[in-house]
Amino acid sequence: MRIARHLSQLWEKGTPVASHLSTYFFFAVLRLVLVFVPQLGYVHPDEFFQSVEVMTGDHFRLEHTRTWEFNNTMPVRSITLPWALLRVPWSFYEFAALYARSYWKVELINSYAYLVFPRLIYTLISYSNDWCLYRICRLYGLRYEIRLLALGSSWVLLVFGTRTFSNTLELAMCSWLLWLVAESMLKTNTVVYKKEYLEEKYDKAASISERVKIWKLKNALPAHNLQHLFAMSSICVAGVFNRPTFLLFGAPMVFFWLLRGMGTRSVNFRDFNLRIGLFCVCALPALLLFIFCDSLYYQHLTVGELHMLQLGIDNFVFTPWNFIKYNLDSAQTATHGVHPCYVHLLVNMPLLFNVLGLAALVAFAQLLLRFFCAEYQLLPRFQSIVSLMSGAIFVPLFFLSLINHQEPRFLLPLTFPLLLLHAPKLVTGFSAAYPFQTHHRLLRWLYVRVLSRTASAPHLLRVWYVCNVLLTLFFGFIHQAGVFPLAQQMAHVVATKPAASHVHLLTSHVYSLPLHLVNVPSSRALHFNPQTHQRYRHQRDFFLYEYGGLALDALMHKVKLISGNCELKRNGPNRLRYKMYLALPASLSGELHEALRRSNASSYLHFELLTVFYPHLSTEAFPRPQGRHPCDVDAPHWTHDDLRGTCDMEQSPTLSLSYLSRQFSSIVHQFGLALYEIDVRRKQPRPEANMLHVDTTAESPLTESPA
């Protein structure tokens, strides 16, 4: 109530503080709205394939992809947290969906739910970052309005905070840990100061009654040595099992917690060693729980072995160690991409935090310069909130830069400490006072023109807004945004097809399609029929072929092989009908036409454009200025037979409005994901069939079957 009264007073006054708070609440609500819209942008395949794909597929017995990380032989991903965060909520959701289906005839289990419900859970967890930031600011008397505004408007929270990345959980756990450490540091400093003050008073007391009074006051001081011990140790264990890189983020925080009060008369190395020992002991329950759950899931440990107590070291799985072993091999990490050591520092930091990322790097460089110039009096006190946050930023940044595979999402846990330290610069400018020790004309010009409040403050907040809005739009709604609509389309195709038919989907130059979004029953799991009360296996009828960045000539070769195999089954004893589709960026429709013309399949393959999912951008296939509209891909001698032929946009360059408008239209239409249906033209047994139109001959039971 006190907080609500304080906020209402601020809004009534109409101060900049109230403006910052109202803007923050707008972005906080927007974060939740973006879950349900939903964001169709596809940031990285790990959003699905490190948790949601496996958990949702297992729970609903759907076809799904189990990546190498969930290999039973040497798993590198712990299943405990995804199980608790996804499988358990899915059970409650499934129970609610059952009643909605029975009483209101509403189907709540569909591709949309598979996408949105896990994101909702992770988004609710992301709000804990805001709460921890507010609590630390209140503890240390910092301005929380601008810091909350920077956090809420950051595209890191608007995009990554609403996605099911393990890095999103890592960010939340680092925020929890920083809050507990900051609160423990403040309490220890307060209690130690009061204790030493009372000890001085006790030594100077003249009477016994006064000493007794001071002794009682000293004994009434609260305990501080082991504050938040169990919570911190459990968070550290969960963080390491979620992503072993949490060791790099959590180590400096735990070090500051262990070092609280050191250097005073009340805290010595005995307390330091006691904290280390008890921290390890308190971590054991969570450690054993994670190992036990992972061992059961990956079938290294069975109920029978537990009952017979036939246990050995091989019955237990320690996934963080498997993860570390895998990533210590540079040859294996190189298969995911090799980056120079400076990518995190010079590319990923500015990309994630734009102006505040640059401000953090400049501020840290300034601290290093003062340290090497022996200006120790200008450095922050070691056991201070500034030192804690600086260590939480640059210690993990240094060690992560030594790994040859570097992605921006690996730095998500830096968001909290970086914004807490540097967010006020969005309104105060890069530097409120002259930051240099020497006075030089060039340095003075740099301060006046760039760093001072009057020069930088009016622009930094605008630049922050513009950058974060653009990145939210790009990664949230454009980048690979056609994949989910493609999955919905395929779910409809599979649901409405005849029973004795197969669906084949080929994809090229797009991210991996999460199979659980297609909502196809698993062919590997046993299903239960409530009418007959029998168990059965579902025959596989959906086949996905993902070819990544394969050249289109090689892709045409794959199409011929798959279509040839399908034709053999169609002409076999079972007369198995099929539908074949190809999804690729619309910017490659011209190359697809050329590849078909170069292949030997142009006489019997026809690519009919069904739809284009807008917007969609694959960085592997950027739109070209001299491009073409996505359209039916046909052989040259069929082009003018009817209106279903190719629609080449090429024309001689001229400075006419018609040419420029058509080229602009071509570029815009290339921002899509084209879905083609591949038809095989077959020879008809009747001689008079040769006189029919080519598109009539293409009709067959195959093409008549509903998609």
XYZ file of C-alpha atoms in Angstrom:
707
model
C 0.000 0.000 0.000
C 2.848 2.354 0.811
C 4.386 1.764 -2.629
C 1.067 2.346 -4.405
C 0.515 5.592 -2.437
C 4.021 6.748 -3.338
C 3.497 6.024 -7.039
C 0.132 7.811 -7.105
C 1.719 10.898 -5.560
C 4.418 10.881 -8.219
C 1.887 10.673 -11.047
C -0.147 13.520 -9.577
C 2.943 15.737 -9.488
C 3.753 14.913 -13.107
C 7.514 14.753 -12.495
C 10.005 13.100 -14.870
C 10.115 10.256 -12.356
C 6.401 9.639 -12.915
C 6.934 9.778 -16.663
C 9.676 7.145 -16.436
C 7.507 4.907 -14.275
C 4.473 5.164 -16.532
C 6.652 4.355 -19.546
C 8.105 1.376 -17.698
C 4.644 0.018 -16.888
C 3.713 0.396 -20.552
C 6.683 -1.750 -21.582
C 6.003 -4.216 -18.758
C 2.469 -4.755 -20.061
C 3.765 -4.840 -23.643
C 6.089 -7.702 -22.689
C 3.086 -9.784 -21.684
C 1.054 -8.730 -24.723
C 3.852 -9.816 -27.047
C 3.468 -13.347 -25.697
C -0.127 -13.644 -26.887
C 0.188 -11.695 -30.162
C 2.428 -13.776 -30.603
C 5.912 -12.891 -31.769
C 6.487 -14.970 -34.880
C 10.174 -14.106 -35.164
C 12.477 -17.075 -34.747
C 15.653 -15.939 -32.972
C 17.530 -19.238 -32.737
C 16.617 -22.949 -32.914
C 17.764 -23.469 -29.317
C 14.622 -21.617 -28.257
C 12.727 -24.825 -29.017
C 15.200 -27.672 -29.275
C 16.839 -27.288 -25.841
C 13.611 -27.692 -23.875
C 10.176 -27.117 -25.407
C 10.462 -29.516 -28.345
C 11.361 -32.456 -26.111
C 9.099 -31.646 -23.161
C 5.984 -30.888 -25.210
C 6.622 -33.822 -27.534
C 7.037 -36.215 -24.629
C 3.995 -34.950 -22.743
C 1.504 -34.960 -25.626
C 3.139 -37.911 -27.457
C 3.867 -35.843 -30.550
C 6.466 -36.264 -33.236
C 9.467 -34.259 -32.120
C 13.191 -33.953 -32.655
C 15.526 -35.088 -29.903
C 18.818 -33.366 -30.554
C 22.227 -34.798 -29.690
C 22.112 -32.904 -26.381
C 19.513 -35.393 -25.086
C 21.489 -38.453 -26.074
C 21.048 -41.125 -23.402
C 24.697 -42.182 -23.711
C 26.202 -38.798 -22.797
C 23.464 -36.187 -22.227
C 24.610 -32.600 -21.826
C 21.235 -31.076 -20.913
C 19.640 -31.499 -17.506
C 15.976 -32.372 -17.741
C 14.976 -31.396 -14.203
C 14.262 -27.689 -14.703
C 12.460 -28.105 -18.072
C 10.402 -30.883 -16.485
C 9.408 -28.673 -13.549
C 8.729 -25.598 -15.674
C 7.006 -27.281 -18.638
C 5.833 -30.847 -17.977
C 4.134 -30.021 -14.674
C 2.306 -26.896 -16.003
C 1.355 -28.825 -19.147
C -0.422 -31.354 -16.941
C -2.614 -28.645 -15.408
C -3.184 -27.092 -18.834
C -4.205 -30.444 -20.295
C -6.664 -30.940 -17.439
C -8.228 -27.508 -18.127
C -8.309 -28.218 -21.873
C -10.210 -31.452 -21.228
C -13.005 -29.582 -19.473
C -13.034 -26.831 -22.102
C -13.449 -29.494 -24.783
C -16.209 -31.287 -22.872
C -18.322 -28.346 -21.709
C -17.648 -25.511 -24.185
C -16.519 -27.482 -27.249
C -13.344 -25.374 -27.387
C -10.051 -26.988 -28.373
C -7.199 -25.490 -26.354
C -4.504 -27.958 -27.405
C -3.146 -26.779 -30.741
C -0.069 -25.277 -32.362
C -0.826 -21.836 -30.923
C -0.941 -23.237 -27.380
C 2.294 -25.178 -27.928
C 3.976 -21.883 -28.831
C 2.394 -19.466 -26.359
C 1.983 -21.410 -23.109
C 5.714 -22.163 -22.535
C 6.540 -18.568 -23.437
C 4.021 -17.333 -20.880
C 5.769 -19.299 -18.124
C 9.191 -17.902 -19.008
C 7.780 -14.371 -19.328
C 6.306 -14.522 -15.838
C 9.725 -15.625 -14.576
C 11.320 -12.675 -16.391
C 9.350 -10.232 -14.220
C 11.477 -11.362 -11.278
C 14.340 -9.425 -12.891
C 12.322 -6.234 -12.507
C 11.516 -7.013 -8.872
C 15.150 -7.752 -7.983
C 16.288 -4.525 -9.643
C 13.701 -2.535 -7.703
C 14.682 -4.171 -4.403
C 18.394 -3.459 -4.835
C 17.697 0.159 -5.759
C 15.537 0.602 -2.669
C 18.169 -1.035 -0.446
C 20.972 1.215 -1.655
C 18.975 4.396 -2.242
C 19.408 4.352 -6.018
C 17.039 5.799 -8.614
C 14.915 2.841 -9.619
C 12.665 4.673 -12.126
C 15.171 5.089 -14.954
C 16.700 1.675 -14.278
C 13.319 -0.027 -14.495
C 12.575 1.951 -17.653
C 15.825 0.803 -19.272
C 15.177 -2.812 -18.269
C 11.556 -2.829 -19.402
C 12.250 -1.167 -22.761
C 15.296 -3.300 -23.553
C 14.811 -5.651 -26.480
C 16.628 -8.236 -24.384
C 13.555 -8.484 -22.143
C 10.977 -7.864 -24.874
C 12.368 -10.623 -27.104
C 14.664 -12.957 -25.154
C 12.696 -12.475 -21.931
C 9.575 -13.839 -23.611
C 11.287 -16.855 -25.207
C 12.065 -20.307 -23.872
C 15.850 -20.041 -23.903
C 17.937 -21.554 -21.142
C 19.736 -18.188 -21.205
C 16.475 -16.536 -20.100
C 16.445 -18.691 -16.970
C 20.144 -17.972 -16.497
C 19.394 -14.243 -16.563
C 16.675 -14.645 -13.922
C 18.877 -16.777 -11.649
C 21.736 -14.271 -11.861
C 19.282 -11.522 -10.903
C 18.102 -13.521 -7.885
C 21.658 -14.212 -6.827
C 22.725 -10.575 -7.196
C 19.780 -9.457 -5.091
C 20.600 -11.928 -2.296
C 24.293 -11.010 -2.353
C 23.588 -7.274 -2.386
C 21.172 -7.606 0.523
C 23.647 -9.765 2.472
C 26.475 -7.292 1.860
C 24.387 -4.380 3.095
C 23.236 -6.246 6.203
C 26.744 -7.417 7.034
C 28.177 -3.915 6.631
C 25.423 -2.481 8.840
C 25.720 -5.127 11.568
C 29.529 -5.060 11.600
C 29.542 -1.260 11.836
C 27.079 -1.313 14.741
C 28.972 -4.122 16.474
C 32.307 -2.341 16.297
C 30.693 0.920 17.396
C 29.175 -0.805 20.451
C 32.490 -2.506 21.250
C 34.190 0.883 21.302
C 31.464 2.232 23.565
C 31.806 -0.845 25.788
C 35.542 -0.283 26.217
C 34.954 3.380 27.106
C 32.023 2.746 29.451
C 32.643 4.007 32.979
C 30.068 1.975 34.925
C 29.035 -1.661 35.031
C 25.384 -0.822 34.332
C 26.332 1.018 31.163
C 28.472 -1.944 30.039
C 25.593 -4.342 30.670
C 23.294 -2.162 28.610
C 25.792 -2.040 25.707
C 26.392 -5.809 25.983
C 22.656 -6.457 25.644
C 22.472 -4.166 22.611
C 25.393 -5.996 20.989
C 23.819 -9.406 21.584
C 20.538 -8.150 20.126
C 22.175 -7.509 16.752
C 20.809 -9.876 14.085
C 22.898 -12.722 12.671
C 24.462 -11.990 9.304
C 27.265 -14.458 8.721
C 25.206 -17.128 6.925
C 22.371 -15.023 5.517
C 20.551 -16.565 2.500
C 22.999 -19.477 2.558
C 20.604 -22.267 1.544
C 18.784 -20.165 -1.080
C 22.035 -19.046 -2.710
C 23.571 -22.514 -2.809
C 20.376 -23.989 -4.304
C 20.217 -21.258 -6.963
C 23.842 -21.916 -7.885
C 23.206 -25.636 -8.316
C 20.079 -25.023 -10.409
C 21.938 -22.442 -12.492
C 24.826 -24.803 -13.225
C 22.475 -27.626 -14.233
C 20.492 -25.220 -16.410
C 23.651 -23.919 -18.130
C 27.119 -24.789 -16.807
C 28.292 -21.337 -17.946
C 26.498 -20.157 -14.800
C 29.759 -21.018 -13.047
C 31.323 -17.991 -14.735
C 28.438 -15.683 -13.825
C 27.864 -16.943 -10.298
C 31.514 -17.232 -9.170
C 32.154 -13.466 -8.706
C 28.805 -13.056 -6.925
C 29.497 -15.900 -4.500
C 33.031 -14.551 -3.969
C 31.622 -11.180 -2.885
C 29.214 -12.976 -0.558
C 32.075 -14.953 1.018
C 34.167 -11.815 1.399
C 31.559 -9.763 3.294
C 33.015 -7.918 6.249
C 36.570 -9.134 5.662
C 39.125 -6.635 6.892
C 37.201 -5.755 10.042
C 37.732 -6.982 13.586
C 34.425 -8.885 13.559
C 35.042 -11.039 10.463
C 38.201 -13.068 9.858
C 39.398 -16.017 7.771
C 37.675 -18.465 10.103
C 34.340 -16.979 9.044
C 35.448 -17.096 5.401
C 36.288 -20.816 5.604
C 33.096 -21.546 7.553
C 31.019 -19.894 4.829
C 32.719 -21.955 2.113
C 32.208 -25.233 3.958
C 28.558 -24.620 4.829
C 27.859 -23.330 1.315
C 29.035 -26.647 -0.127
C 27.033 -28.627 2.430
C 23.834 -26.672 1.718
C 24.285 -27.277 -2.015
C 24.132 -31.062 -1.569
C 20.310 -31.490 -1.419
C 19.758 -29.641 -4.700
C 22.759 -31.393 -6.269
C 21.469 -34.851 -5.362
C 17.964 -33.974 -6.558
C 19.174 -32.886 -10.008
C 21.462 -35.910 -10.406
C 18.707 -38.305 -9.314
C 16.066 -36.836 -11.677
C 18.445 -36.732 -14.646
C 19.605 -40.294 -14.013
C 16.011 -41.543 -13.958
C 15.025 -39.669 -17.122
C 18.026 -40.805 -19.140
C 17.472 -44.396 -17.914
C 20.861 -44.754 -16.274
C 18.946 -45.453 -13.090
C 15.814 -47.637 -12.896
C 13.253 -48.315 -10.204
C 14.288 -51.973 -10.142
C 17.907 -51.075 -9.452
C 16.779 -48.741 -6.683
C 14.649 -51.475 -5.150
C 17.485 -54.021 -5.288
C 20.073 -51.391 -4.284
C 22.253 -52.479 -7.192
C 23.828 -49.083 -7.715
C 27.161 -48.004 -9.127
C 28.814 -44.850 -10.405
C 27.548 -45.599 -13.919
C 23.953 -45.363 -12.698
C 24.222 -41.617 -12.211
C 24.373 -38.823 -14.784
C 26.130 -35.508 -14.147
C 25.100 -33.429 -17.151
C 27.183 -30.292 -16.355
C 30.376 -32.360 -16.548
C 29.323 -33.793 -19.907
C 28.603 -30.254 -21.100
C 32.018 -29.011 -19.977
C 33.814 -31.963 -21.577
C 32.067 -31.300 -24.864
C 32.825 -27.571 -24.885
C 36.454 -27.996 -23.888
C 37.000 -29.660 -27.250
C 37.506 -26.722 -29.631
C 37.000 -28.998 -32.636
C 33.485 -29.867 -31.466
C 32.508 -26.290 -30.610
C 33.849 -25.227 -34.009
C 31.070 -27.236 -35.656
C 28.616 -24.669 -34.241
C 30.594 -21.727 -35.609
C 33.997 -20.194 -34.902
C 34.268 -16.569 -33.829
C 37.241 -14.342 -32.958
C 37.797 -13.633 -29.273
C 36.692 -10.000 -29.627
C 33.154 -10.739 -30.897
C 31.546 -10.585 -27.442
C 33.328 -7.354 -26.617
C 32.979 -5.405 -29.854
C 29.880 -6.918 -31.472
C 27.584 -8.667 -29.019
C 27.789 -6.089 -26.221
C 26.801 -3.148 -28.474
C 24.180 -5.322 -30.187
C 22.464 -6.258 -26.919
C 22.830 -2.992 -25.006
C 23.684 -0.394 -27.720
C 24.642 2.926 -26.068
C 24.738 1.471 -22.561
C 26.969 -1.360 -23.733
C 29.418 1.201 -25.102
C 29.152 3.227 -21.880
C 29.930 0.107 -19.805
C 33.012 -0.691 -21.889
C 34.282 2.892 -21.644
C 33.656 2.979 -17.880
C 35.552 -0.274 -17.353
C 38.435 0.977 -19.500
C 38.536 4.073 -17.318
C 38.708 1.914 -14.172
C 41.597 -0.094 -15.626
C 43.423 3.086 -16.573
C 43.103 4.448 -13.053
C 44.293 1.131 -11.610
C 47.424 0.995 -13.779
C 48.116 4.680 -13.117
C 47.999 3.911 -9.355
C 45.041 6.256 -8.801
C 43.587 3.894 -6.226
C 41.684 6.614 -4.373
C 39.479 7.084 -7.433
C 38.512 3.417 -7.634
C 35.275 2.175 -6.012
C 35.576 0.419 -2.653
C 36.004 -3.328 -3.163
C 33.071 -4.355 -0.960
C 30.621 -1.989 -2.624
C 27.650 -2.406 -4.929
C 29.644 -0.856 -7.808
C 32.413 -3.422 -7.449
C 29.895 -6.257 -7.180
C 28.117 -5.252 -10.387
C 31.373 -4.568 -12.244
C 32.678 -7.999 -11.301
C 29.373 -9.589 -12.373
C 29.833 -7.981 -15.810
C 33.474 -8.254 -16.753
C 34.658 -11.461 -15.069
C 32.260 -13.678 -17.075
C 32.750 -11.500 -20.156
C 36.489 -12.155 -20.049
C 36.183 -15.936 -19.715
C 33.384 -16.261 -22.275
C 35.570 -14.377 -24.752
C 38.112 -17.205 -24.510
C 35.586 -19.664 -26.014
C 35.661 -19.820 -29.794
C 31.869 -19.995 -30.191
C 30.230 -16.689 -29.203
C 26.552 -15.794 -29.561
C 24.806 -12.667 -28.222
C 22.397 -14.686 -26.048
C 25.342 -16.025 -24.040
C 25.655 -12.525 -22.531
C 22.039 -12.174 -21.373
C 22.931 -12.460 -17.643
C 24.993 -9.269 -17.994
C 21.779 -7.295 -18.553
C 20.903 -6.873 -14.886
C 24.220 -5.566 -13.494
C 24.955 -3.483 -16.599
C 21.636 -1.639 -16.510
C 21.806 -1.158 -12.758
C 25.170 0.576 -13.108
C 24.741 2.549 -16.313
C 21.019 3.105 -16.988
C 21.047 6.602 -15.361
C 23.335 7.753 -18.176
C 20.297 7.704 -20.453
C 19.150 10.917 -18.725
C 22.405 12.282 -17.241
C 24.648 11.762 -20.261
C 27.861 9.812 -20.468
C 29.600 11.878 -17.805
C 28.140 14.372 -15.329
C 31.596 15.812 -14.532
C 34.918 16.144 -16.307
C 36.262 12.543 -16.194
C 39.935 13.078 -17.027
C 42.750 13.840 -14.615
C 44.707 15.916 -17.126
C 43.463 19.017 -18.915
C 44.130 18.960 -22.606
C 42.447 20.808 -25.418
C 41.427 17.590 -27.188
C 40.136 16.005 -23.977
C 38.201 19.155 -23.143
C 36.646 19.162 -26.619
C 35.706 15.472 -26.242
C 34.006 16.152 -22.929
C 32.137 19.255 -24.090
C 31.031 17.884 -27.463
C 30.381 14.204 -26.664
C 30.508 13.187 -23.003
C 28.956 16.099 -21.135
C 25.354 16.138 -19.997
C 24.328 18.935 -22.338
C 25.871 17.154 -25.354
C 24.778 13.556 -24.821
C 21.792 13.503 -22.438
C 19.178 14.802 -24.936
C 20.024 12.044 -27.438
C 20.910 8.889 -25.492
C 17.358 8.003 -24.447
C 16.099 8.518 -28.003
C 18.863 6.347 -29.431
C 18.071 3.711 -26.798
C 14.385 3.682 -27.755
C 15.014 3.586 -31.499
C 17.579 0.771 -31.315
C 15.468 -1.395 -29.032
C 12.281 -0.889 -31.034
C 14.040 -1.767 -34.300
C 15.683 -4.866 -32.823
C 12.386 -5.966 -31.258
C 10.623 -5.636 -34.601
C 13.401 -7.438 -36.470
C 13.983 -10.391 -34.154
C 10.425 -10.496 -32.831
C 8.442 -10.253 -36.056
C 10.644 -10.501 -39.161
C 13.639 -12.791 -38.675
C 12.616 -16.325 -39.788
C 9.023 -15.336 -38.975
C 7.454 -17.636 -41.549
C 8.424 -20.854 -39.761
C 5.541 -20.903 -37.268
C 2.848 -20.109 -39.892
C 4.401 -22.880 -41.992
C 4.021 -25.272 -39.041
C 0.381 -24.229 -38.631
C -0.237 -24.782 -42.334
C 1.335 -28.234 -42.173
C -0.740 -29.058 -39.088
C -3.866 -28.242 -41.103
C -2.627 -30.301 -44.061
C -1.952 -33.346 -41.883
C -5.250 -33.017 -40.014
C -7.357 -32.851 -43.201
C -5.556 -35.353 -45.424
C -6.998 -38.804 -46.250
C -6.010 -41.580 -43.882
C -3.924 -43.638 -46.322
C -1.621 -40.871 -47.518
C 1.676 -39.299 -46.558
C 2.846 -35.702 -46.383
C 6.424 -34.801 -47.277
C 7.841 -31.350 -46.488
C 11.223 -30.153 -47.714
C 12.721 -26.941 -46.327
C 15.696 -24.953 -47.539
C 17.489 -21.868 -46.197
C 15.276 -21.672 -43.093
C 15.742 -22.605 -39.456
C 14.760 -26.053 -38.251
C 11.010 -26.587 -37.992
C 9.920 -27.593 -34.460
C 7.993 -30.781 -35.155
C 5.779 -30.502 -32.087
C 4.174 -27.386 -33.601
C 2.880 -29.516 -36.495
C 0.833 -31.466 -33.910
C 1.427 -34.920 -35.407
C 0.973 -37.956 -33.102
C 4.226 -39.735 -32.410
C 4.960 -42.951 -34.251
C 7.351 -44.062 -31.497
C 5.100 -43.738 -28.448
C 2.109 -45.874 -27.453
C -1.268 -44.116 -27.674
C -4.459 -44.964 -25.796
C -7.879 -45.177 -27.420
C -10.530 -44.215 -24.822
C -13.319 -45.859 -26.853
C -11.720 -49.300 -27.198
C -9.449 -48.997 -24.157
C -6.576 -50.345 -26.228
C -3.079 -49.128 -26.883
C -1.765 -48.693 -30.389
C 1.038 -47.115 -32.405
C 0.377 -44.359 -34.891
C 1.791 -44.956 -38.349
C 4.161 -42.238 -39.411
C 2.562 -40.075 -42.096
C 4.525 -36.816 -41.936
C 8.110 -36.643 -43.162
C 10.358 -33.613 -42.806
C 13.523 -33.086 -44.840
C 15.644 -30.103 -43.792
C 18.458 -29.098 -46.121
C 19.667 -25.834 -44.566
C 21.805 -23.831 -46.960
C 22.100 -26.590 -49.569
C 22.606 -25.298 -53.110
C 19.397 -25.345 -55.131
C 20.851 -27.629 -57.805
C 21.597 -30.188 -55.109
C 18.152 -29.516 -53.645
C 16.554 -30.389 -56.988
C 18.461 -33.661 -56.916
C 16.945 -34.385 -53.477
C 13.483 -33.529 -54.788
C 13.886 -36.005 -57.636
C 15.042 -38.757 -55.275
C 12.187 -38.227 -52.811
C 9.536 -37.883 -55.494
C 10.865 -40.993 -57.230
C 10.641 -42.985 -54.012
C 7.115 -41.707 -53.380
C 6.075 -42.657 -56.907
C 7.355 -46.194 -56.376
C 5.195 -46.521 -53.249
C 2.236 -45.003 -55.072
C 2.502 -47.554 -57.863
C 3.139 -50.383 -55.406
C 0.603 -52.827 -53.985
C -0.567 -50.403 -51.253
C -1.186 -47.535 -53.726
C 0.096 -45.080 -51.109
C -0.794 -41.547 -52.101
C 1.226 -38.561 -51.015
C 1.590 -34.783 -51.042
C 4.967 -33.099 -51.383
C 5.759 -29.524 -50.401
C 8.800 -27.286 -50.543
C 9.300 -24.248 -48.284
C 12.073 -21.765 -48.967
C 12.540 -17.978 -48.798
C 10.652 -16.121 -51.496
C 13.890 -14.387 -52.459
C 15.070 -17.716 -53.919
C 12.106 -18.247 -56.248
C 14.157 -17.047 -59.220
C 17.039 -19.410 -58.424
C 14.528 -22.226 -57.955
C 13.171 -21.623 -61.458
C 16.691 -21.647 -62.897
C 17.601 -24.811 -60.969
C 14.520 -26.572 -62.329
C 15.397 -25.466 -65.849
C 18.944 -26.830 -65.479
C 17.743 -30.150 -64.075
C 16.414 -33.051 -66.067
C 13.182 -33.001 -64.070
C 11.571 -30.078 -65.891
C 9.482 -32.426 -68.033
C 7.614 -34.007 -65.124
C 7.941 -31.768 -62.039
C 5.735 -28.743 -61.489
C 6.030 -26.371 -58.531
C 2.756 -24.639 -57.712
C 2.921 -21.712 -55.314
C 0.322 -22.263 -52.588
C 0.990 -19.307 -50.317
C 3.663 -16.932 -49.073
C 4.007 -16.275 -45.350
C 4.816 -12.620 -44.705
C 7.013 -11.290 -43.244
C 9.999 -13.592 -43.289
C 13.689 -12.873 -43.660
C 16.413 -15.486 -43.835
C 19.850 -13.960 -43.480
C 21.082 -16.872 -45.584
C 18.961 -15.594 -48.506
C 18.720 -11.804 -48.456
C 16.297 -10.189 -50.924
C 18.007 -8.952 -54.072
C 17.322 -5.677 -55.907
C 17.089 -7.587 -59.205
C 14.704 -10.178 -57.833
C 11.314 -11.526 -58.796
C 7.938 -12.136 -57.241
C 7.419 -15.604 -55.761
C 5.290 -17.513 -58.228
C 4.672 -20.898 -59.801
C 7.888 -22.478 -61.059
C 7.392 -24.140 -64.412
C 9.449 -25.413 -67.322
C 10.094 -22.999 -70.245
C 7.944 -24.836 -72.771
C 4.977 -24.675 -70.365
C 5.282 -20.995 -69.606
C 2.711 -19.675 -72.036
C 0.308 -22.610 -72.030
C -1.839 -20.945 -69.387
C -1.687 -18.373 -66.598
C -0.019 -20.738 -64.120
C 3.437 -20.440 -65.629
C 6.393 -18.427 -64.475
C 6.016 -14.732 -63.815
C 9.466 -13.337 -64.495
C 9.915 -9.786 -63.296
C 13.041 -9.157 -65.320
C 12.854 -6.251 -67.747
C 15.406 -3.914 -69.185
C 16.448 -1.278 -66.618
C 14.863 2.067 -67.370
C 14.328 5.249 -65.446
C 10.571 4.840 -65.624
C 8.121 4.850 -62.749
C 6.777 1.482 -63.873
C 10.189 -0.188 -63.685
C 11.044 1.320 -60.301
C 7.674 0.424 -58.792
C 7.897 -3.166 -60.052
C 11.401 -3.551 -58.652
C 10.310 -2.116 -55.305
C 7.336 -4.489 -55.278
C 9.684 -7.357 -56.075
C 11.956 -6.518 -53.135
C 9.009 -6.267 -50.725
C 7.546 -9.574 -51.882
C 10.882 -11.282 -51.288
C 10.412 -10.780 -47.546
C 8.370 -13.948 -47.276
C 8.517 -17.702 -46.967
C 7.117 -19.390 -50.073
C 5.350 -22.735 -49.846
C 5.233 -24.762 -53.058
C 3.328 -27.932 -53.787
C 5.318 -30.279 -56.014
C 3.251 -32.129 -58.602
C 4.508 -35.045 -60.676
C 3.147 -35.123 -64.228
C 2.341 -38.661 -65.249
C 1.605 -40.221 -68.617
C -2.018 -41.218 -69.052
C -2.757 -44.694 -70.525
C -5.384 -43.393 -72.970
C -4.082 -41.935 -76.286
C -6.612 -39.124 -76.255
C -5.103 -37.865 -73.032
C -2.252 -36.390 -75.026
C -4.672 -33.874 -76.506
C -5.727 -32.584 -73.113
C -4.373 -29.456 -71.509
C -1.162 -29.984 -69.589
C -2.710 -28.882 -66.273
C -5.601 -31.290 -66.820
C -3.209 -34.193 -67.262
C -1.551 -33.209 -64.044
C -4.765 -33.934 -62.148
C -4.726 -37.319 -60.453
C -5.934 -38.923 -57.264
C -2.783 -37.427 -55.751
C -3.693 -33.864 -56.561
C -7.361 -34.397 -55.749
C -6.657 -35.476 -52.209
C -7.244 -32.645 -49.732
C -4.138 -31.018 -48.284
